[in-house]
Amino acid sequence: MDLQEISDFYKKRFILETLPPRGVVLEKYVDFCIKAIESGAEIIAVTDLPMGSARVSPIAPAHILVEKGIDVIMHFSRTTRNAIRIEGDLIASHMLGIKNLLILSGDDPRVGTYPFSSCIEDFSIYDVFKLVKLLNEKGEDLAGLKIFGKFSFNPGGVFSPFEKDYKQTIQRMNTKIENGCLFFVSQPVFNESTILNFLKKAEGDLNETKIYVSLMVFESVQQLEYFSKVPGVFVPKEYFHQKDDRALKNYSYKNCLGIIEKLSPYVQGFYLTSTTKDLEIIKGLAEVIQGAD
């Protein structure tokens, strides 16, 4: 991505996370993504084997969306790839026009479809960022070998604002920044004070790095119970007091609207997780996000 492309990318404030299909039929998935963009989402995030489940690699659907002119952020996880595969998949992604990456360790494959799967630690998360930076700046890999062609990745990372030792969180974020990370997506938050407190503690330490706040709108009590057990997700007890699916959906939607209104002046944008596919909710959130510009 050239400077203009990067500038245009960061003018967009609403990222919608999607789950890639569990099969070879893409029409329904692509149709939803197109309708989501028409409803106000500006960037589609494509997850990478979420919850350790066996699905299509995100490279295929991300490429198809890019070909349709949709801005995409592709998740790129390291613990399901060895060192050779990490480099090969990065090159393949760029070759197919996928340049926006959310680089993360990924969900433990041993809790998903195949519990006997290996969790691979060939590269640390910092090694992956460093590899991307080397490709961008020098056209070479971590082994010092020349990789032909011009690379222009736009890499981002994730962070948790919940850790007690916030200095350690900031240190990890800065190490990613030093290795080329350009933006961050938070773990899901359920009140504005979580992010405001973190930003206050981190003031002056993150070099004005762009931050997107992750939000969750639950569509059912079953979904709430499932995601409340996901590492890094800390759901307040008020969510569990909602009497049924409809009440929960309405409560979590209104809470997200409030968070957006209060945090818009302080963050780059918002990242809606795949907990909802309701186009009316997506449209409602988009209107508030865009109205707060």
XYZ file of N, CA, C and O in Angstrom, residues 45-170:
504
model
N -13.307 -7.697 8.209
C -12.232 -8.514 8.787
C -12.569 -9.980 8.566
O -13.700 -10.414 8.813
N -11.589 -10.751 8.084
C -11.778 -12.181 7.831
C -10.942 -12.949 8.849
O -9.712 -12.813 8.870
N -11.592 -13.739 9.690
C -10.885 -14.433 10.761
C -10.129 -15.661 10.244
O -10.427 -16.196 9.182
N -9.182 -16.111 11.048
C -8.287 -17.205 10.671
C -8.488 -18.374 11.638
O -7.990 -18.347 12.766
N -9.246 -19.375 11.209
C -9.505 -20.574 12.006
C -9.938 -20.219 13.433
O -9.328 -20.653 14.415
N -11.019 -19.415 13.580
C -11.460 -18.972 14.909
C -11.835 -20.136 15.813
O -12.415 -21.122 15.381
N -11.465 -20.014 17.093
C -11.738 -21.038 18.107
C -11.141 -22.390 17.720
O -11.641 -23.440 18.123
N -10.070 -22.362 16.936
C -9.412 -23.597 16.532
C -10.257 -24.475 15.635
O -10.011 -25.685 15.526
N -11.270 -23.886 14.981
C -12.159 -24.688 14.148
C -11.616 -24.826 12.734
O -10.957 -23.924 12.221
N -11.885 -25.956 12.120
C -11.441 -26.203 10.749
C -12.389 -25.497 9.789
O -13.563 -25.865 9.668
N -11.895 -24.471 9.138
C -12.641 -23.709 8.136
C -11.722 -23.436 6.964
O -10.531 -23.755 7.000
N -12.269 -22.782 5.938
C -11.431 -22.382 4.822
C -10.382 -21.393 5.316
O -10.645 -20.572 6.200
N -9.181 -21.481 4.771
C -8.161 -20.483 5.064
C -8.691 -19.108 4.698
O -9.380 -18.947 3.682
N -8.408 -18.078 5.485
C -8.941 -16.744 5.184
C -8.386 -16.149 3.898
O -8.942 -15.176 3.381
N -7.316 -16.709 3.371
C -6.699 -16.138 2.173
C -7.676 -16.155 0.997
O -7.769 -15.177 0.248
N -8.428 -17.252 0.839
C -9.342 -17.356 -0.304
C -10.486 -16.337 -0.229
O -10.687 -15.551 -1.153
N -11.281 -16.303 0.859
C -12.361 -15.313 0.906
C -11.859 -13.878 0.931
O -12.486 -12.987 0.332
N -10.722 -13.629 1.585
C -10.174 -12.268 1.607
C -9.821 -11.819 0.195
O -10.099 -10.683 -0.205
N -9.220 -12.709 -0.577
C -8.862 -12.378 -1.963
C -10.105 -12.079 -2.792
O -10.129 -11.108 -3.571
N -11.138 -12.891 -2.642
C -12.366 -12.688 -3.412
C -12.998 -11.340 -3.077
O -13.463 -10.612 -3.961
N -12.989 -10.966 -1.782
C -13.544 -9.671 -1.390
C -12.708 -8.515 -1.949
O -13.255 -7.503 -2.410
N -11.390 -8.661 -1.900
C -10.508 -7.634 -2.470
C -10.793 -7.454 -3.957
O -10.854 -6.333 -4.473
N -10.988 -8.571 -4.661
C -11.287 -8.514 -6.087
C -12.606 -7.789 -6.364
O -12.798 -7.233 -7.438
N -13.498 -7.778 -5.396
C -14.773 -7.085 -5.551
C -14.706 -5.636 -5.086
O -15.733 -4.949 -4.990
N -13.494 -5.189 -4.755
C -13.299 -3.790 -4.371
C -13.626 -3.480 -2.928
O -13.799 -2.311 -2.562
N -13.708 -4.501 -2.083
C -14.021 -4.313 -0.664
C -12.724 -4.246 0.138
O -11.822 -5.064 -0.052
N -12.622 -3.277 1.038
C -11.462 -3.195 1.925
C -11.509 -4.338 2.927
O -12.555 -4.581 3.555
N -10.390 -5.002 3.102
C -10.323 -6.209 3.929
C -9.155 -6.128 4.895
O -8.078 -5.627 4.556
N -9.393 -6.615 6.112
C -8.304 -6.932 7.044
C -8.348 -8.441 7.249
O -9.381 -8.980 7.685
N -7.274 -9.114 6.936
C -7.231 -10.557 7.132
C -6.479 -10.900 8.408
O -5.358 -10.440 8.620
N -7.109 -11.683 9.268
C -6.410 -12.198 10.441
C -5.293 -13.133 9.967
O -5.482 -13.915 9.024
N -4.170 -13.055 10.645
C -3.045 -13.926 10.295
C -2.464 -14.459 11.597
O -1.806 -13.743 12.350
N -2.748 -15.745 11.885
C -2.298 -16.336 13.144
C -1.058 -17.194 12.934
O -0.852 -17.775 11.869
N -0.240 -17.273 13.970
C 1.053 -17.948 13.840
C 1.067 -19.368 14.393
O 1.831 -20.216 13.917
N 0.234 -19.682 15.405
C 0.385 -20.961 16.105
C -0.158 -22.163 15.345
O -0.033 -23.295 15.803
N -0.772 -21.931 14.172
C -1.179 -23.053 13.323
C -0.277 -23.158 12.095
O -0.573 -23.933 11.179
N 0.835 -22.405 12.090
C 1.764 -22.420 10.955
C 3.194 -22.550 11.466
O 3.571 -21.905 12.443
N 4.001 -23.342 10.764
C 5.423 -23.329 11.099
C 6.099 -22.163 10.380
O 5.456 -21.412 9.632
N 7.376 -21.981 10.606
C 8.078 -20.802 10.092
C 8.007 -20.707 8.572
O 7.787 -19.620 8.006
N 8.179 -21.830 7.894
C 8.155 -21.822 6.429
C 6.769 -21.443 5.919
O 6.623 -20.652 4.985
N 5.737 -22.000 6.536
C 4.373 -21.713 6.107
C 4.000 -20.258 6.379
O 3.283 -19.637 5.584
N 4.474 -19.699 7.494
C 4.198 -18.289 7.781
C 4.712 -17.409 6.650
O 3.990 -16.560 6.123
N 5.963 -17.628 6.251
C 6.532 -16.806 5.183
C 5.815 -17.049 3.855
O 5.471 -16.101 3.133
N 5.555 -18.306 3.550
C 4.883 -18.628 2.289
C 3.489 -18.035 2.210
O 3.078 -17.505 1.167
N 2.737 -18.089 3.310
C 1.380 -17.546 3.313
C 1.379 -16.018 3.254
O 0.468 -15.417 2.666
N 2.379 -15.403 3.859
C 2.482 -13.943 3.746
C 2.720 -13.527 2.296
O 2.069 -12.613 1.779
N 3.628 -14.205 1.632
C 3.915 -13.882 0.231
C 2.689 -14.140 -0.634
O 2.330 -13.318 -1.488
N 2.017 -15.267 -0.402
C 0.813 -15.592 -1.172
C -0.274 -14.546 -0.961
O -0.957 -14.135 -1.904
N -0.441 -14.112 0.280
C -1.465 -13.108 0.587
C -1.202 -11.817 -0.174
O -2.105 -11.249 -0.803
N 0.030 -11.361 -0.137
C 0.361 -10.122 -0.837
C 0.186 -10.287 -2.344
O -0.303 -9.391 -3.035
N 0.577 -11.437 -2.857
C 0.435 -11.719 -4.283
C -1.026 -11.613 -4.721
O -1.326 -11.204 -5.856
N -1.950 -11.944 -3.813
C -3.378 -11.926 -4.112
C -4.047 -10.611 -3.704
O -5.273 -10.517 -3.679
N -3.237 -9.623 -3.362
C -3.773 -8.294 -3.084
C -4.225 -8.062 -1.661
O -4.866 -7.050 -1.357
N -3.895 -8.976 -0.753
C -4.289 -8.838 0.658
C -3.130 -8.193 1.421
O -2.102 -8.834 1.669
N -3.295 -6.942 1.788
C -2.190 -6.190 2.381
C -2.456 -5.738 3.819
O -1.520 -5.434 4.545
N -3.726 -5.680 4.203
C -4.068 -5.313 5.583
C -4.139 -6.577 6.421
O -4.949 -7.463 6.147
N -3.289 -6.669 7.426
C -3.207 -7.879 8.240
C -3.411 -7.553 9.716
O -2.880 -6.560 10.221
N -4.179 -8.399 10.403
C -4.223 -8.361 11.855
C -3.437 -9.575 12.328
O -3.906 -10.717 12.230
N -2.227 -9.326 12.789
C -1.307 -10.401 13.152
C -1.519 -10.761 14.621
O -1.428 -9.906 15.502
N -1.792 -12.027 14.874
C -2.057 -12.469 16.232
C -1.575 -13.910 16.412
O -1.284 -14.603 15.440
N -1.485 -14.323 17.661
C -1.044 -15.699 17.910
C -2.096 -16.688 17.462
O -1.790 -17.750 16.941
N -3.363 -16.338 17.647
C -4.443 -17.217 17.207
C -4.972 -18.085 18.330
O -4.344 -18.232 19.382
N -6.144 -18.646 18.107
C -6.754 -19.523 19.109
C -6.035 -20.866 19.139
O -5.570 -21.362 18.110
N -5.963 -21.437 20.314
C -5.278 -22.709 20.502
C -5.977 -23.797 19.676
O -7.161 -24.087 19.904
N -5.284 -24.399 18.707
C -5.928 -25.421 17.870
C -6.347 -26.660 18.652
O -7.197 -27.428 18.198
N -5.804 -26.831 19.833
C -6.107 -28.029 20.625
C -7.481 -27.969 21.293
O -7.923 -28.957 21.875
N -8.167 -26.818 21.198
C -9.513 -26.715 21.768
C -10.583 -26.732 20.672
O -11.765 -26.550 20.953
N -10.167 -26.961 19.434
C -11.083 -26.877 18.308
C -11.440 -28.218 17.701
O -11.608 -29.221 18.391
N -11.489 -28.249 16.383
C -11.952 -29.416 15.640
C -11.110 -30.665 15.916
O -11.638 -31.765 16.074
N -9.799 -30.477 15.982
C -8.886 -31.605 16.193
C -8.046 -31.359 17.447
O -6.996 -30.715 17.386
N -8.468 -31.879 18.590
C -7.764 -31.637 19.853
C -6.319 -32.121 19.858
O -5.518 -31.678 20.690
N -5.978 -33.027 18.924
C -4.602 -33.525 18.867
C -3.701 -32.601 18.042
O -2.508 -32.880 17.880
N -4.246 -31.518 17.506
C -3.452 -30.604 16.684
C -2.307 -29.990 17.486
O -2.429 -29.730 18.687
N -1.212 -29.741 16.797
C -0.048 -29.130 17.434
C -0.210 -27.620 17.491
O -0.729 -26.993 16.570
N 0.260 -27.036 18.565
C 0.346 -25.583 18.691
C 1.804 -25.217 18.415
O 2.704 -25.596 19.158
N 2.051 -24.535 17.309
C 3.413 -24.336 16.813
C 3.979 -23.009 17.305
O 3.311 -21.979 17.254
N 5.218 -23.064 17.770
C 5.864 -21.874 18.328
C 7.196 -21.578 17.625
O 8.144 -21.112 18.250
N 7.272 -21.851 16.308
C 8.517 -21.574 15.587
C 8.891 -20.095 15.673
O 10.059 -19.746 15.875
N 7.908 -19.216 15.483
C 8.114 -17.770 15.541
C 7.305 -17.195 16.696
O 6.174 -17.616 16.946
N 7.884 -16.217 17.384
C 7.103 -15.439 18.334
C 6.253 -14.442 17.558
O 6.463 -14.229 16.354
N 5.309 -13.804 18.230
C 4.495 -12.798 17.562
C 5.371 -11.653 17.056
O 5.123 -11.076 15.991
N 6.442 -11.351 17.791
C 7.341 -10.269 17.377
C 8.139 -10.657 16.137
O 8.442 -9.811 15.296
N 8.454 -11.950 16.015
C 9.148 -12.426 14.813
C 8.284 -12.219 13.571
O 8.792 -11.834 12.511
N 6.975 -12.466 13.702
C 6.092 -12.304 12.543
C 6.033 -10.834 12.132
O 6.119 -10.504 10.945
N 5.908 -9.952 13.119
C 5.917 -8.519 12.796
C 7.252 -8.115 12.155
O 7.285 -7.354 11.182
N 8.341 -8.640 12.691
C 9.655 -8.292 12.147
C 9.795 -8.784 10.711
O 10.358 -8.091 9.852
N 9.275 -9.989 10.435
C 9.322 -10.528 9.077
C 8.554 -9.619 8.122
O 9.038 -9.300 7.028
N 7.356 -9.194 8.514
C 6.559 -8.298 7.674
C 7.290 -6.984 7.442
O 7.311 -6.451 6.326
N 7.919 -6.468 8.489
C 8.666 -5.208 8.365
C 9.842 -5.360 7.405
O 10.101 -4.486 6.566
N 10.543 -6.487 7.491
C 11.663 -6.739 6.583
C 11.199 -6.857 5.140
O 11.841 -6.338 4.217
N 10.076 -7.533 4.936
C 9.527 -7.642 3.586
C 9.176 -6.259 3.046
O 9.471 -5.935 1.886
N 8.560 -5.435 3.885
C 8.172 -4.088 3.458
C 9.369 -3.203 3.145
O 9.392 -2.483 2.146
N 10.360 -3.235 4.035
C 11.439 -2.248 3.960
C 12.651 -2.714 3.151
O 13.332 -1.893 2.533
N 12.917 -4.011 3.166
C 14.139 -4.496 2.519
C 13.893 -5.569 1.471
O 14.823 -5.927 0.730
N 12.665 -6.103 1.416
C 12.408 -7.190 0.488
C 13.218 -8.428 0.800
O 13.682 -9.140 -0.094
N 13.367 -8.696 2.109
C 14.094 -9.900 2.516
C 13.414 -10.518 3.725
O 12.574 -9.894 4.388
N 13.774 -11.786 4.027
C 13.138 -12.477 5.145
C 14.057 -12.523 6.355
O 15.144 -11.927 6.350
N 13.639 -13.234 7.388
C 14.409 -13.307 8.626
C 15.714 -14.076 8.459
O 16.630 -13.936 9.272
N 15.803 -14.881 7.411
C 17.039 -15.602 7.128
C 18.005 -14.761 6.297
O 19.102 -15.212 5.968
N 17.585 -13.539 5.932
C 18.434 -12.665 5.131
C 18.367 -12.937 3.642
O 19.159 -12.395 2.877
N 17.406 -13.769 3.214
C 17.273 -14.101 1.802
C 16.416 -13.054 1.081
O 15.440 -12.552 1.629
N 16.778 -12.763 -0.151
C 16.043 -11.797 -0.949
C 14.697 -12.382 -1.377
O 14.629 -13.504 -1.885
N 13.640 -11.615 -1.174
C 12.308 -12.000 -1.636
C 11.916 -10.986 -2.701
O 11.775 -9.796 -2.417
N 11.733 -11.423 -3.913
C 11.607 -10.501 -5.038
C 10.226 -9.858 -5.099
O 9.206 -10.489 -4.821
N 10.218 -8.603 -5.488
C 8.980 -7.842 -5.585
C 8.879 -6.816 -4.478
O 9.596 -6.875 -3.475
N 7.995 -5.857 -4.635
C 7.801 -4.799 -3.648
C 6.640 -5.152 -2.724
O 5.543 -5.436 -3.190
N 6.878 -5.133 -1.431
C 5.857 -5.451 -0.441
C 5.352 -4.168 0.218
O 6.125 -3.239 0.454
N 4.059 -4.161 0.518
C 3.464 -2.973 1.145
C 2.338 -3.386 2.087
O 1.198 -2.962 1.956
N 2.682 -4.245 3.053
C 1.711 -4.669 4.055
C 1.353 -3.514 4.996
O 2.172 -2.627 5.248
N 0.141 -3.576 5.530
C -0.321 -2.653 6.561
C -0.666 -3.519 7.780
O -1.793 -3.992 7.906
N 0.303 -3.764 8.674
C 0.101 -4.734 9.750
C -0.422 -4.114 11.047
O -0.009 -3.026 11.458
N -1.338 -4.828 11.682
C -1.850 -4.431 12.988
C -1.782 -5.572 13.976
O -1.548 -6.725 13.600
N -1.994 -5.248 15.245
C -1.944 -6.256 16.294
C -3.125 -6.125 17.236
O -3.994 -5.272 17.060
N -3.152 -6.958 18.255
C -4.222 -6.928 19.247
C -3.636 -6.643 20.623
O -2.440 -6.835 20.858
N -4.496 -6.160 21.525
C -4.049 -5.915 22.894
C -5.233 -6.070 23.838
O -6.396 -5.988 23.436
N -4.922 -6.302 25.102
C -5.958 -6.397 26.127
C -5.826 -5.221 27.089
O -4.758 -5.012 27.668
N -6.895 -4.449 27.276
C -6.847 -3.346 28.238
C -7.171 -3.792 29.660
O -7.279 -2.963 30.562
N -7.325 -5.117 29.858
C -7.790 -5.633 31.142
C -6.666 -6.084 32.075
O -6.918 -6.345 33.246
N -5.467 -6.220 31.578
C -4.396 -6.784 32.393
C -4.020 -5.849 33.541
O -3.943 -4.632 33.374
N -3.788 -6.421 34.705
C -3.457 -5.621 35.886
C -2.146 -4.874 35.702
O -2.014 -3.719 36.106
N -1.171 -5.532 35.109
C 0.114 -4.890 34.859
C 0.063 -4.200 33.501
O 0.522 -4.722 32.496
N -0.521 -2.995 33.471
C -0.693 -2.282 32.205
C 0.650 -1.913 31.587
O 0.767 -1.777 30.368
N 1.672 -1.745 32.426
C 2.995 -1.395 31.893
C 3.537 -2.523 31.015
O 4.191 -2.268 30.003
N 3.246 -3.751 31.408
C 3.675 -4.893 30.603
C 2.917 -4.929 29.278
O 3.489 -5.232 28.227
N 1.628 -4.600 29.328
C 0.821 -4.530 28.093
C 1.400 -3.481 27.157
O 1.570 -3.726 25.953
N 1.698 -2.309 27.688
C 2.255 -1.222 26.881
C 3.619 -1.605 26.316
O 3.930 -1.298 25.157
